[in-house]
Amino acid sequence: MKILHAKNGPLAGNSYKLGASTVIGRDGESDIQLIDDGVSRRHACVVENENGSFSIIDLGSRNGTQVCGEAVRTRSLAQRDEITIGGTTFLFGEVDDAQVDTDHPDMRLTSGPALESTVMHEVSDVVADLRARAAAGEAASPSPCCDSPLASRAQTEGWAHCPSCGSPVE
């Protein structure tokens, strides 16, 4: 199984199983989401080639994609290549299925750009809080950015950005 392993940055320590096409970017619809000001919404894509090898394609990002310290638009990937996108460096490689559990990553919600000052919350804590508020009959007032209950929590707790859509919270 081919993976990307985050060596540093907000996703440090997490490994991601690569499919036929894996989009990396700031957008919530990305396969690997990087909340970082230096990352475009759809920054880069790792694709599996017909012969089973993998390549990375920069999707016209503003700040570029680097492989082993070299700026690239398209490049074939080799075992242990380092891919840098924004402030995160990933290690590309192949592992046995038993070596890594990528189906259940340590999921966290982040508020604001993924910097050292980012507030991190366990998903289960957010869900439990939302259920408690609903049971108590508290009406959630969503922030102007979107209708997500997480947007309401972001507004209530003074988070810098909405974890659902990434918009600044007013």
mmCIF file of C-alpha atoms in Angstrom:
data_model
loop_
_atom_site.group_PDB
_atom_site.id
_atom_site.type_symbol
_atom_site.label_atom_id
_atom_site.label_comp_id
_atom_site.label_asym_id
_atom_site.label_seq_id
_atom_site.Cartn_x
_atom_site.Cartn_y
_atom_site.Cartn_z
ATOM 1 C CA MET A 1 0.000 0.000 0.000
ATOM 2 C CA LYS A 2 1.349 3.466 -0.928
ATOM 3 C CA ILE A 3 1.083 6.187 1.708
ATOM 4 C CA LEU A 4 1.988 9.765 2.500
ATOM 5 C CA HIS A 5 3.268 10.207 6.050
ATOM 6 C CA ALA A 6 3.238 13.749 7.478
ATOM 7 C CA LYS A 7 6.660 14.390 9.033
ATOM 8 C CA ASN A 8 5.816 17.846 10.398
ATOM 9 C CA GLY A 9 3.148 20.544 10.382
ATOM 10 C CA PRO A 10 -0.438 20.299 11.617
ATOM 11 C CA LEU A 11 -0.831 16.702 10.396
ATOM 12 C CA ALA A 12 2.488 15.461 11.838
ATOM 13 C CA GLY A 13 2.452 11.752 12.607
ATOM 14 C CA ASN A 14 -0.580 10.937 10.464
ATOM 15 C CA SER A 15 -0.346 8.574 7.476
ATOM 16 C CA TYR A 16 -2.694 8.638 4.501
ATOM 17 C CA LYS A 17 -3.402 5.746 2.147
ATOM 18 C CA LEU A 18 -3.185 6.844 -1.480
ATOM 19 C CA GLY A 19 -5.903 5.973 -3.954
ATOM 20 C CA ALA A 20 -5.923 6.312 -7.728
ATOM 21 C CA SER A 21 -6.108 10.098 -7.250
ATOM 22 C CA THR A 22 -5.506 11.887 -3.928
ATOM 23 C CA VAL A 23 -6.046 15.668 -3.791
ATOM 24 C CA ILE A 24 -4.142 17.686 -1.190
ATOM 25 C CA GLY A 25 -5.335 21.187 -0.360
ATOM 26 C CA ARG A 26 -6.999 23.611 2.021
ATOM 27 C CA ASP A 27 -10.518 22.857 0.727
ATOM 28 C CA GLY A 28 -12.733 20.684 2.922
ATOM 29 C CA GLU A 29 -13.384 18.409 -0.053
ATOM 30 C CA SER A 30 -9.674 17.563 -0.398
ATOM 31 C CA ASP A 31 -8.668 13.980 0.359
ATOM 32 C CA ILE A 32 -5.916 15.364 2.612
ATOM 33 C CA GLN A 33 -6.894 18.742 4.039
ATOM 34 C CA LEU A 34 -4.114 21.130 5.061
ATOM 35 C CA ILE A 35 -5.358 24.240 6.832
ATOM 36 C CA ASP A 36 -2.363 26.452 6.126
ATOM 37 C CA ASP A 37 -2.189 29.927 4.540
ATOM 38 C CA GLY A 38 0.575 28.676 2.224
ATOM 39 C CA VAL A 39 -1.673 25.969 0.743
ATOM 40 C CA SER A 40 -4.121 26.524 -2.117
ATOM 41 C CA ARG A 41 -7.674 25.151 -1.971
ATOM 42 C CA ARG A 42 -6.723 22.439 -4.485
ATOM 43 C CA HIS A 43 -2.944 22.500 -4.234
ATOM 44 C CA ALA A 44 -1.629 19.203 -5.616
ATOM 45 C CA CYS A 45 -2.741 15.721 -6.577
ATOM 46 C CA VAL A 46 -0.948 12.382 -6.202
ATOM 47 C CA VAL A 47 -2.029 10.025 -8.981
ATOM 48 C CA GLU A 48 -1.421 6.367 -9.660
ATOM 49 C CA ASN A 49 -0.089 5.811 -13.172
ATOM 50 C CA GLU A 50 -1.136 2.932 -15.442
ATOM 51 C CA ASN A 51 2.062 1.035 -14.603
ATOM 52 C CA GLY A 52 1.371 1.251 -10.829
ATOM 53 C CA SER A 53 3.899 4.010 -10.124
ATOM 54 C CA PHE A 54 2.801 7.314 -8.564
ATOM 55 C CA SER A 55 3.294 10.935 -9.628
ATOM 56 C CA ILE A 56 2.508 14.285 -8.061
ATOM 57 C CA ILE A 57 0.947 17.123 -10.045
ATOM 58 C CA ASP A 58 0.876 20.713 -8.827
ATOM 59 C CA LEU A 59 -2.628 22.001 -9.605
ATOM 60 C CA GLY A 60 -1.543 25.563 -10.360
ATOM 61 C CA SER A 61 -0.961 26.431 -6.717
ATOM 62 C CA ARG A 62 0.221 29.904 -5.794
ATOM 63 C CA ASN A 63 3.146 28.751 -3.603
ATOM 64 C CA GLY A 64 4.160 25.628 -5.482
ATOM 65 C CA THR A 65 4.958 22.032 -4.596
ATOM 66 C CA GLN A 66 8.421 20.696 -3.841
ATOM 67 C CA VAL A 67 9.770 17.159 -4.106
ATOM 68 C CA CYS A 68 13.113 16.608 -2.376
ATOM 69 C CA GLY A 69 13.620 20.386 -2.217
ATOM 70 C CA GLU A 70 12.979 20.986 -5.936
ATOM 71 C CA ALA A 71 9.970 22.942 -7.219
ATOM 72 C CA VAL A 72 7.891 20.719 -9.527
ATOM 73 C CA ARG A 73 4.804 20.888 -11.717
ATOM 74 C CA THR A 74 4.707 17.118 -12.363
ATOM 75 C CA ARG A 75 7.094 14.484 -11.083
ATOM 76 C CA SER A 76 7.263 10.730 -10.643
ATOM 77 C CA LEU A 77 7.605 9.706 -7.014
ATOM 78 C CA ALA A 78 10.102 7.249 -5.587
ATOM 79 C CA GLN A 79 10.228 5.509 -2.207
ATOM 80 C CA ARG A 80 11.134 8.003 0.587
ATOM 81 C CA ASP A 81 10.691 11.140 -1.568
ATOM 82 C CA GLU A 82 9.872 14.174 0.569
ATOM 83 C CA ILE A 83 6.955 16.296 -0.668
ATOM 84 C CA THR A 84 6.625 19.796 0.771
ATOM 85 C CA ILE A 85 3.299 21.627 0.529
ATOM 86 C CA GLY A 86 2.995 24.816 2.556
ATOM 87 C CA GLY A 87 4.566 24.187 5.970
ATOM 88 C CA THR A 88 4.075 20.403 5.827
ATOM 89 C CA THR A 89 6.510 17.796 4.576
ATOM 90 C CA PHE A 90 5.179 14.356 3.638
ATOM 91 C CA LEU A 91 7.240 11.217 3.151
ATOM 92 C CA PHE A 92 6.089 9.065 0.207
ATOM 93 C CA GLY A 93 6.454 5.342 0.567
ATOM 94 C CA GLU A 94 5.114 1.832 0.518
ATOM 95 C CA VAL A 95 4.188 -0.139 3.617
ATOM 96 C CA ASP A 96 2.558 -3.464 4.374
ATOM 97 C CA ASP A 97 -1.145 -3.181 5.221
ATOM 98 C CA ALA A 98 -0.394 -4.411 8.751
ATOM 99 C CA GLN A 99 2.132 -1.593 9.400
ATOM 100 C CA VAL A 100 -0.277 1.327 9.405
ATOM 101 C CA ASP A 101 -3.957 1.882 10.146
ATOM 102 C CA THR A 102 -4.971 4.711 7.806
ATOM 103 C CA ASP A 103 -8.698 3.978 8.009
ATOM 104 C CA HIS A 104 -8.958 5.515 11.486
ATOM 105 C CA PRO A 105 -6.620 8.518 11.726
ATOM 106 C CA ASP A 106 -6.470 10.651 14.868
ATOM 107 C CA MET A 107 -9.179 13.073 13.756
ATOM 108 C CA ARG A 108 -9.118 16.588 15.115
ATOM 109 C CA LEU A 109 -10.830 19.827 14.244
ATOM 110 C CA THR A 110 -8.673 22.879 13.977
ATOM 111 C CA SER A 111 -9.602 26.487 14.365
ATOM 112 C CA GLY A 112 -7.724 28.979 12.270
ATOM 113 C CA PRO A 113 -4.616 28.565 10.206
ATOM 114 C CA ALA A 114 -2.751 25.479 11.337
ATOM 115 C CA LEU A 115 -0.051 27.203 13.335
ATOM 116 C CA GLU A 116 1.385 26.595 16.796
ATOM 117 C CA SER A 117 -1.381 28.734 18.308
ATOM 118 C CA THR A 118 -4.128 26.650 16.686
ATOM 119 C CA VAL A 119 -6.792 25.393 19.087
ATOM 120 C CA MET A 120 -7.335 21.639 18.711
ATOM 121 C CA HIS A 121 -10.485 19.784 19.801
ATOM 122 C CA GLU A 122 -11.269 16.092 19.787
ATOM 123 C CA VAL A 123 -14.175 15.381 17.410
ATOM 124 C CA SER A 124 -15.949 13.359 20.117
ATOM 125 C CA ASP A 125 -15.825 16.390 22.479
ATOM 126 C CA VAL A 126 -17.416 18.657 19.865
ATOM 127 C CA VAL A 127 -20.166 16.122 19.102
ATOM 128 C CA ALA A 128 -20.876 15.547 22.823
ATOM 129 C CA ASP A 129 -21.125 19.298 23.423
ATOM 130 C CA LEU A 130 -23.488 19.783 20.468
ATOM 131 C CA ARG A 131 -25.712 16.914 21.689
ATOM 132 C CA ALA A 132 -25.789 18.378 25.227
ATOM 133 C CA ARG A 133 -26.785 21.777 23.860
ATOM 134 C CA ALA A 134 -29.534 20.214 21.741
ATOM 135 C CA ALA A 135 -30.840 18.217 24.729
ATOM 136 C CA ALA A 136 -30.908 21.402 26.838
ATOM 137 C CA GLY A 137 -32.937 23.101 24.120
ATOM 138 C CA GLU A 138 -30.271 25.643 23.298
ATOM 139 C CA ALA A 139 -30.782 27.049 19.855
ATOM 140 C CA ALA A 140 -27.610 27.267 17.852
ATOM 141 C CA SER A 141 -27.150 30.532 16.022
ATOM 142 C CA PRO A 142 -24.934 29.764 13.058
ATOM 143 C CA SER A 143 -22.287 32.258 12.105
ATOM 144 C CA PRO A 144 -22.841 34.095 8.849
ATOM 145 C CA CYS A 145 -20.311 31.881 7.040
ATOM 146 C CA CYS A 146 -22.355 28.631 6.834
ATOM 147 C CA ASP A 147 -25.163 26.625 8.455
ATOM 148 C CA SER A 148 -22.924 24.084 10.196
ATOM 149 C CA PRO A 149 -23.383 23.555 13.954
ATOM 150 C CA LEU A 150 -19.590 23.740 14.166
ATOM 151 C CA ALA A 151 -19.782 27.290 12.796
ATOM 152 C CA SER A 152 -21.985 28.174 15.758
ATOM 153 C CA ARG A 153 -19.487 26.678 18.184
ATOM 154 C CA ALA A 154 -16.640 28.513 16.467
ATOM 155 C CA GLN A 155 -18.528 31.786 16.907
ATOM 156 C CA THR A 156 -19.437 31.057 20.566
ATOM 157 C CA GLU A 157 -15.886 30.093 21.550
ATOM 158 C CA GLY A 158 -14.197 32.861 19.584
ATOM 159 C CA TRP A 159 -12.321 30.651 17.126
ATOM 160 C CA ALA A 160 -10.585 32.505 14.329
ATOM 161 C CA HIS A 161 -11.971 30.336 11.494
ATOM 162 C CA CYS A 162 -14.958 28.058 10.928
ATOM 163 C CA PRO A 163 -13.813 24.394 10.886
ATOM 164 C CA SER A 164 -16.530 23.507 8.358
ATOM 165 C CA CYS A 165 -15.863 26.050 5.622
ATOM 166 C CA GLY A 166 -12.623 27.761 6.685
ATOM 167 C CA SER A 167 -14.133 31.259 6.644
ATOM 168 C CA PRO A 168 -13.066 33.796 9.271
ATOM 169 C CA VAL A 169 -15.513 33.910 12.192
ATOM 170 C CA GLU A 170 -16.845 37.343 13.050
#
